[in-house]
Amino acid sequence: MKRIAVFTSGGDAPGMNACIRAVVRCAIYNKLEVYGIKRGYEGMISGQIQAMNSHSVSNIVQKGGTILKSARSKEFMTPEGRKKAFQQLKNFDIDGLVAIGGNGTFTGAKLFYEEFGIPTVGCPGTIDNDLYGTDYTIGYDTAVNTALDAIDKIRDTADSHNRVFFIEVMGRDSGYIAIQSGISGGAEIVMVPETDTSIETVIHTLEKGKLQHKTSAIVIVAEGDEEGNATEVAAKVGAKLSDLDIKVTILGHIQRGGSPTSRDRILASRTGVAAVEGLLKGHKSVMAGVVNDEVVFTPFVDTITKHKPISNDLIRLVHILSI
Ligand code: F6P
């Protein structure tokens, strides 16, 4: 292997830049040539590919977003799109890839490897922490701390006005951000896609709190909860408890930005280096993750199809601590 390329794809996540930096520097350290592909698979198809050197990644370890930019490419999901991408990589003599992203990114990478045989190692870059094969994903710790900071602030005003706040956090199919920010923010209720929390349970918990003279409450709702998003859940609860002063806050994309925490920078650096070393060792269609503080390589097919469950212990904590 002589020349590799790195790209970021899907939803951006704080720490992606630290990961790009690690890939570029580890490649140079190992005497590889390294290229950056702009806008993920979109840039691969259109040939937005440029040489990188050690200086290209100076002063980015602390920056949110991704200097290579990101995209969710519909064209790459078609055989024609992938063929164009392969042709571009051939034009640039790229013989290995590092893909930084989540499930969608790795689904594309797996197909691409099967069709064209360019070895690809992934780094887990998503705030959702929903990837099998790694305890944490790059950006998750920063997103949780951003959500927590917002929850703490909302609690101040909730308490001043005796209000119930329904706060929506990100996580289409995953309740990791909700459960972690909810427990650390002292939420009364946390609603996640992985477990059923009925509207009746929410009403019961809020009424119990009132009997115990609680004057305000925080309900964290993961955007993908089976009862709906925070606006929908709040409407259902408000229809039955009309005496409550209910407010809804959607944290949204604020969770995707900001300077990455130390944890995210280290995970990004570690998996970035592991990806390059993995390519050199002959890994082909796998994600580099960290499990129990050890780097492990998990086939893309497993990261895509296997579900990473939320610990029941964390779910239990919410019930115990919110009495
Ligand atoms: O996958 C990361 C994520 O932030 C999810 O939590 C969220 O559902 C989704 O991306 C939002 O995507 P977009 O920015 O494309 O609307």
GROMACS .gro file of C-alpha atoms and ligand atoms in nm:
model
  339
    1MET     CA    1   0.000   0.000   0.000
    2LYS     CA    2   0.142   0.337  -0.106
    3ARG     CA    3  -0.135   0.591  -0.113
    4ILE     CA    4  -0.444   0.617   0.105
    5ALA     CA    5  -0.731   0.864   0.129
    6VAL     CA    6  -0.942   0.977   0.422
    7PHE     CA    7  -1.294   1.120   0.424
    8THR     CA    8  -1.576   1.211   0.663
    9SER     CA    9  -1.935   1.121   0.584
   10GLY     CA   10  -2.286   1.138   0.733
   11GLY     CA   11  -2.369   1.364   1.027
   12ASP     CA   12  -2.062   1.551   1.146
   13ALA     CA   13  -1.936   1.495   1.501
   14PRO     CA   14  -1.695   1.685   1.727
   15GLY     CA   15  -1.360   1.507   1.710
   16MET     CA   16  -1.374   1.424   1.340
   17ASN     CA   17  -1.094   1.676   1.282
   18ALA     CA   18  -0.878   1.513   1.550
   19CYS     CA   19  -0.937   1.184   1.368
   20ILE     CA   20  -0.841   1.328   1.026
   21ARG     CA   21  -0.526   1.466   1.186
   22ALA     CA   22  -0.438   1.126   1.336
   23VAL     CA   23  -0.493   0.949   1.002
   24VAL     CA   24  -0.280   1.200   0.808
   25ARG     CA   25   0.004   1.206   1.060
   26CYS     CA   26   0.009   0.828   1.110
   27ALA     CA   27   0.013   0.777   0.733
   28ILE     CA   28   0.310   1.014   0.696
   29TYR     CA   29   0.483   0.849   0.994
   30ASN     CA   30   0.452   0.518   0.805
   31LYS     CA   31   0.581   0.670   0.479
   32LEU     CA   32   0.243   0.654   0.304
   33GLU     CA   33   0.110   0.927   0.078
   34VAL     CA   34  -0.221   1.058   0.204
   35TYR     CA   35  -0.511   1.234   0.029
   36GLY     CA   36  -0.824   1.399   0.165
   37ILE     CA   37  -1.162   1.354  -0.006
   38LYS     CA   38  -1.403   1.647   0.036
   39ARG     CA   39  -1.775   1.599   0.119
   40GLY     CA   40  -1.759   1.224   0.176
   41TYR     CA   41  -1.887   0.997  -0.101
   42GLU     CA   42  -2.013   1.299  -0.297
   43GLY     CA   43  -1.655   1.424  -0.336
   44MET     CA   44  -1.534   1.073  -0.416
   45ILE     CA   45  -1.777   1.063  -0.708
   46SER     CA   46  -1.690   1.411  -0.835
   47GLY     CA   47  -1.317   1.380  -0.775
   48GLN     CA   48  -1.274   1.639  -0.499
   49ILE     CA   49  -0.955   1.469  -0.386
   50GLN     CA   50  -0.643   1.654  -0.273
   51ALA     CA   51  -0.301   1.569  -0.134
   52MET     CA   52  -0.250   1.635   0.237
   53ASN     CA   53   0.063   1.685   0.441
   54SER     CA   54   0.142   1.720   0.807
   55HIS     CA   55   0.077   2.095   0.789
   56SER     CA   56  -0.272   2.045   0.636
   57VAL     CA   57  -0.390   1.920   0.972
   58SER     CA   58  -0.216   2.174   1.197
   59ASN     CA   59  -0.433   2.358   1.449
   60ILE     CA   60  -0.746   2.146   1.400
   61VAL     CA   61  -0.736   1.902   1.693
   62GLN     CA   62  -0.954   2.139   1.898
   63LYS     CA   63  -1.202   2.231   1.625
   64GLY     CA   64  -1.558   2.102   1.586
   65GLY     CA   65  -1.704   2.014   1.244
   66THR     CA   66  -1.483   1.859   0.977
   67ILE     CA   67  -1.228   2.037   0.758
   68LEU     CA   68  -1.302   1.779   0.486
   69LYS     CA   69  -1.676   1.862   0.507
   70SER     CA   70  -1.944   1.596   0.507
   71ALA     CA   71  -2.251   1.487   0.313
   72ARG     CA   72  -2.512   1.213   0.294
   73SER     CA   73  -2.475   1.092  -0.067
   74LYS     CA   74  -2.776   0.944  -0.246
   75GLU     CA   75  -2.572   0.886  -0.563
   76PHE     CA   76  -2.323   0.658  -0.386
   77MET     CA   77  -2.614   0.430  -0.295
   78THR     CA   78  -2.651   0.354  -0.670
   79PRO     CA   79  -2.417   0.112  -0.859
   80GLU     CA   80  -2.348   0.388  -1.116
   81GLY     CA   81  -2.242   0.631  -0.841
   82ARG     CA   82  -2.006   0.378  -0.686
   83LYS     CA   83  -1.855   0.302  -1.029
   84LYS     CA   84  -1.780   0.670  -1.083
   85ALA     CA   85  -1.624   0.687  -0.735
   86PHE     CA   86  -1.402   0.387  -0.810
   87GLN     CA   87  -1.287   0.545  -1.137
   88GLN     CA   88  -1.189   0.863  -0.951
   89LEU     CA   89  -0.992   0.667  -0.691
   90LYS     CA   90  -0.814   0.479  -0.972
   91ASN     CA   91  -0.724   0.811  -1.138
   92PHE     CA   92  -0.557   0.917  -0.814
   93ASP     CA   93  -0.395   0.573  -0.754
   94ILE     CA   94  -0.561   0.541  -0.414
   95ASP     CA   95  -0.519   0.190  -0.277
   96GLY     CA   96  -0.669   0.220   0.072
   97LEU     CA   97  -0.941   0.424   0.241
   98VAL     CA   98  -1.019   0.550   0.591
   99ALA     CA   99  -1.391   0.629   0.633
  100ILE     CA  100  -1.490   0.839   0.935
  101GLY     CA  101  -1.865   0.816   0.998
  102GLY     CA  102  -2.151   0.604   1.123
  103ASN     CA  103  -2.383   0.329   1.005
  104GLY     CA  104  -2.473   0.484   0.667
  105THR     CA  105  -2.106   0.546   0.590
  106PHE     CA  106  -2.009   0.188   0.672
  107THR     CA  107  -2.302   0.043   0.475
  108GLY     CA  108  -2.162   0.224   0.168
  109ALA     CA  109  -1.804   0.123   0.250
  110LYS     CA  110  -1.897  -0.246   0.281
  111LEU     CA  111  -2.072  -0.249  -0.058
  112PHE     CA  112  -1.787  -0.057  -0.219
  113TYR     CA  113  -1.528  -0.304  -0.089
  114GLU     CA  114  -1.734  -0.600  -0.211
  115GLU     CA  115  -1.766  -0.448  -0.559
  116PHE     CA  116  -1.422  -0.296  -0.613
  117GLY     CA  117  -1.193  -0.447  -0.348
  118ILE     CA  118  -1.033  -0.128  -0.216
  119PRO     CA  119  -0.948  -0.202   0.150
  120THR     CA  120  -1.133   0.031   0.385
  121VAL     CA  121  -1.107   0.078   0.760
  122GLY     CA  122  -1.368   0.288   0.940
  123CYS     CA  123  -1.345   0.515   1.243
  124PRO     CA  124  -1.663   0.550   1.451
  125GLY     CA  125  -1.767   0.914   1.398
  126THR     CA  126  -2.121   0.990   1.516
  127ILE     CA  127  -2.268   1.165   1.818
  128ASP     CA  128  -2.529   0.886   1.853
  129ASN     CA  129  -2.297   0.621   2.006
  130ASP     CA  130  -2.502   0.357   1.828
  131LEU     CA  131  -2.223   0.152   1.668
  132TYR     CA  132  -2.163  -0.209   1.762
  133GLY     CA  133  -1.789  -0.277   1.804
  134THR     CA  134  -1.690   0.024   2.013
  135ASP     CA  135  -1.784   0.134   2.365
  136TYR     CA  136  -1.802   0.498   2.254
  137THR     CA  137  -1.813   0.688   1.927
  138ILE     CA  138  -1.626   1.006   1.836
  139GLY     CA  139  -1.841   1.310   1.925
  140TYR     CA  140  -2.070   1.137   2.172
  141ASP     CA  141  -1.899   1.266   2.488
  142THR     CA  142  -1.901   1.624   2.357
  143ALA     CA  143  -2.268   1.600   2.253
  144VAL     CA  144  -2.368   1.466   2.595
  145ASN     CA  145  -2.187   1.749   2.769
  146THR     CA  146  -2.348   2.006   2.539
  147ALA     CA  147  -2.691   1.860   2.617
  148LEU     CA  148  -2.613   1.851   2.988
  149ASP     CA  149  -2.511   2.216   2.992
  150ALA     CA  150  -2.846   2.304   2.829
  151ILE     CA  151  -3.044   2.082   3.071
  152ASP     CA  152  -2.878   2.248   3.373
  153LYS     CA  153  -2.976   2.591   3.238
  154ILE     CA  154  -3.332   2.486   3.161
  155ARG     CA  155  -3.368   2.342   3.511
  156ASP     CA  156  -3.300   2.689   3.658
  157THR     CA  157  -3.587   2.848   3.469
  158ALA     CA  158  -3.815   2.542   3.509
  159ASP     CA  159  -3.776   2.568   3.882
  160SER     CA  160  -3.831   2.946   3.893
  161HIS     CA  161  -4.166   2.911   3.709
  162ASN     CA  162  -4.289   2.573   3.838
  163ARG     CA  163  -4.285   2.431   3.487
  164VAL     CA  164  -4.250   2.090   3.327
  165PHE     CA  165  -3.999   2.089   3.039
  166PHE     CA  166  -3.988   1.827   2.767
  167ILE     CA  167  -3.635   1.846   2.624
  168GLU     CA  168  -3.563   1.670   2.295
  169VAL     CA  169  -3.212   1.539   2.234
  170MET     CA  170  -3.073   1.375   1.919
  171GLY     CA  171  -3.069   1.003   1.851
  172ARG     CA  172  -3.291   0.874   1.572
  173ASP     CA  173  -3.261   0.509   1.670
  174SER     CA  174  -3.059   0.543   1.986
  175GLY     CA  175  -3.121   0.668   2.339
  176TYR     CA  176  -2.758   0.700   2.446
  177ILE     CA  177  -2.745   1.082   2.452
  178ALA     CA  178  -3.085   1.089   2.627
  179ILE     CA  179  -3.001   0.841   2.901
  180GLN     CA  180  -2.658   0.981   2.979
  181SER     CA  181  -2.756   1.350   2.976
  182GLY     CA  182  -3.080   1.263   3.159
  183ILE     CA  183  -2.912   1.082   3.447
  184SER     CA  184  -2.638   1.341   3.486
  185GLY     CA  185  -2.893   1.625   3.457
  186GLY     CA  186  -3.122   1.472   3.722
  187ALA     CA  187  -3.419   1.423   3.487
  188GLU     CA  188  -3.745   1.287   3.630
  189ILE     CA  189  -3.813   1.080   3.319
  190VAL     CA  190  -3.601   0.969   3.021
  191MET     CA  191  -3.776   0.837   2.710
  192VAL     CA  192  -3.559   0.631   2.472
  193PRO     CA  193  -3.635   0.419   2.163
  194GLU     CA  194  -3.485   0.109   2.326
  195THR     CA  195  -3.750   0.080   2.602
  196ASP     CA  196  -4.125   0.147   2.610
  197THR     CA  197  -4.223   0.434   2.839
  198SER     CA  198  -4.597   0.488   2.795
  199ILE     CA  199  -4.770   0.825   2.824
  200GLU     CA  200  -4.953   0.679   3.128
  201THR     CA  201  -4.617   0.615   3.296
  202VAL     CA  202  -4.509   0.974   3.226
  203ILE     CA  203  -4.837   1.106   3.369
  204HIS     CA  204  -4.811   0.880   3.673
  205THR     CA  205  -4.452   0.993   3.743
  206LEU     CA  206  -4.540   1.362   3.709
  207GLU     CA  207  -4.845   1.325   3.937
  208LYS     CA  208  -4.639   1.136   4.194
  209GLY     CA  209  -4.383   1.418   4.185
  210LYS     CA  210  -4.657   1.675   4.247
  211LEU     CA  211  -4.781   1.480   4.551
  212GLN     CA  212  -4.424   1.489   4.679
  213HIS     CA  213  -4.428   1.868   4.639
  214LYS     CA  214  -4.194   1.877   4.342
  215THR     CA  215  -4.261   2.208   4.170
  216SER     CA  216  -4.090   2.142   3.838
  217ALA     CA  217  -3.981   1.848   3.628
  218ILE     CA  218  -3.753   1.763   3.337
  219VAL     CA  219  -3.848   1.495   3.085
  220ILE     CA  220  -3.578   1.403   2.834
  221VAL     CA  221  -3.711   1.265   2.506
  222ALA     CA  222  -3.483   1.102   2.246
  223GLU     CA  223  -3.602   1.223   1.904
  224GLY     CA  224  -3.668   0.863   1.797
  225ASP     CA  225  -3.885   0.761   2.093
  226GLU     CA  226  -4.178   0.533   2.006
  227GLU     CA  227  -4.429   0.779   2.163
  228GLY     CA  228  -4.306   1.053   1.927
  229ASN     CA  229  -4.076   1.351   1.953
  230ALA     CA  230  -4.082   1.596   2.247
  231THR     CA  231  -4.354   1.814   2.091
  232GLU     CA  232  -4.579   1.513   2.036
  233VAL     CA  233  -4.517   1.365   2.380
  234ALA     CA  234  -4.578   1.704   2.547
  235ALA     CA  235  -4.909   1.741   2.358
  236LYS     CA  236  -5.025   1.395   2.468
  237VAL     CA  237  -4.936   1.464   2.832
  238GLY     CA  238  -5.082   1.818   2.821
  239ALA     CA  239  -5.414   1.681   2.692
  240LYS     CA  240  -5.449   1.476   3.010
  241LEU     CA  241  -5.285   1.707   3.266
  242SER     CA  242  -5.419   2.048   3.168
  243ASP     CA  243  -5.314   2.215   3.494
  244LEU     CA  244  -4.944   2.171   3.415
  245ASP     CA  245  -4.741   2.458   3.269
  246ILE     CA  246  -4.561   2.268   2.992
  247LYS     CA  247  -4.274   2.389   2.772
  248VAL     CA  248  -4.080   2.212   2.498
  249THR     CA  249  -3.714   2.269   2.406
  250ILE     CA  250  -3.553   2.098   2.109
  251LEU     CA  251  -3.174   2.101   2.143
  252GLY     CA  252  -3.121   2.000   1.779
  253HIS     CA  253  -2.797   2.057   1.590
  254ILE     CA  254  -2.631   2.249   1.874
  255GLN     CA  255  -2.539   1.895   1.990
  256ARG     CA  256  -2.334   1.838   1.676
  257GLY     CA  257  -2.101   2.135   1.710
  258GLY     CA  258  -1.837   2.269   1.946
  259SER     CA  259  -1.484   2.195   2.051
  260PRO     CA  260  -1.442   1.822   2.126
  261THR     CA  261  -1.381   1.705   2.482
  262SER     CA  262  -1.052   1.542   2.575
  263ARG     CA  263  -1.222   1.199   2.567
  264ASP     CA  264  -1.340   1.254   2.210
  265ARG     CA  265  -1.001   1.381   2.095
  266ILE     CA  266  -0.829   1.075   2.241
  267LEU     CA  267  -1.079   0.830   2.095
  268ALA     CA  268  -1.047   1.006   1.759
  269SER     CA  269  -0.665   0.999   1.772
  270ARG     CA  270  -0.657   0.637   1.881
  271THR     CA  271  -0.899   0.508   1.616
  272GLY     CA  272  -0.741   0.726   1.345
  273VAL     CA  273  -0.398   0.574   1.410
  274ALA     CA  274  -0.552   0.226   1.442
  275ALA     CA  275  -0.724   0.265   1.103
  276VAL     CA  276  -0.397   0.339   0.922
  277GLU     CA  277  -0.211   0.064   1.107
  278GLY     CA  278  -0.505  -0.168   1.033
  279LEU     CA  279  -0.478  -0.100   0.661
  280LEU     CA  280  -0.104  -0.170   0.676
  281LYS     CA  281  -0.171  -0.499   0.856
  282GLY     CA  282  -0.415  -0.606   0.583
  283HIS     CA  283  -0.756  -0.525   0.734
  284LYS     CA  284  -1.010  -0.468   0.460
  285SER     CA  285  -1.370  -0.400   0.553
  286VAL     CA  286  -1.373  -0.329   0.924
  287MET     CA  287  -1.421  -0.052   1.181
  288ALA     CA  288  -1.152   0.033   1.436
  289GLY     CA  289  -1.318   0.079   1.776
  290VAL     CA  290  -1.219   0.079   2.141
  291VAL     CA  291  -1.374  -0.185   2.368
  292ASN     CA  292  -1.264  -0.214   2.733
  293ASP     CA  293  -0.979   0.026   2.658
  294GLU     CA  294  -0.838  -0.195   2.382
  295VAL     CA  295  -0.843  -0.123   2.008
  296VAL     CA  296  -1.051  -0.384   1.826
  297PHE     CA  297  -1.145  -0.431   1.459
  298THR     CA  298  -1.505  -0.530   1.387
  299PRO     CA  299  -1.629  -0.628   1.039
  300PHE     CA  300  -1.855  -0.363   0.885
  301VAL     CA  301  -2.126  -0.627   0.847
  302ASP     CA  302  -2.144  -0.652   1.229
  303THR     CA  303  -2.128  -0.278   1.300
  304ILE     CA  304  -2.418  -0.231   1.057
  305THR     CA  305  -2.643  -0.520   1.157
  306LYS     CA  306  -2.579  -0.577   1.527
  307HIS     CA  307  -2.753  -0.355   1.777
  308LYS     CA  308  -2.563  -0.198   2.066
  309PRO     CA  309  -2.801  -0.216   2.361
  310ILE     CA  310  -2.834   0.045   2.634
  311SER     CA  311  -2.735  -0.090   2.975
  312ASN     CA  312  -3.039  -0.188   3.183
  313ASP     CA  313  -2.849  -0.060   3.480
  314LEU     CA  314  -2.868   0.297   3.342
  315ILE     CA  315  -3.243   0.264   3.281
  316ARG     CA  316  -3.283   0.143   3.642
  317LEU     CA  317  -3.084   0.442   3.770
  318VAL     CA  318  -3.340   0.687   3.627
  319HIS     CA  319  -3.622   0.517   3.822
  320ILE     CA  320  -3.426   0.500   4.148
  321LEU     CA  321  -3.289   0.853   4.137
  322SER     CA  322  -3.605   1.034   4.029
  323ILE     CA  323  -3.822   0.950   4.336
  324F6P     O1  324  -2.656   1.056   1.318
  324F6P     C1  325  -2.632   1.174   1.384
  324F6P     C2  326  -2.756   1.262   1.388
  324F6P     O2  327  -2.721   1.382   1.451
  324F6P     C3  328  -2.880   1.198   1.451
  324F6P     O3  329  -2.878   1.204   1.592
  324F6P     C4  330  -2.990   1.281   1.389
  324F6P     O4  331  -3.110   1.209   1.389
  324F6P     C5  332  -2.940   1.304   1.251
  324F6P     O5  333  -2.800   1.293   1.256
  324F6P     C6  334  -2.978   1.438   1.190
  324F6P     O6  335  -2.928   1.443   1.060
  324F6P     P1  336  -2.928   1.572   0.967
  324F6P     O7  337  -2.830   1.671   1.024
  324F6P     O8  338  -2.887   1.522   0.835
  324F6P     O9  339  -3.067   1.625   0.972
   0.00000   0.00000   0.00000
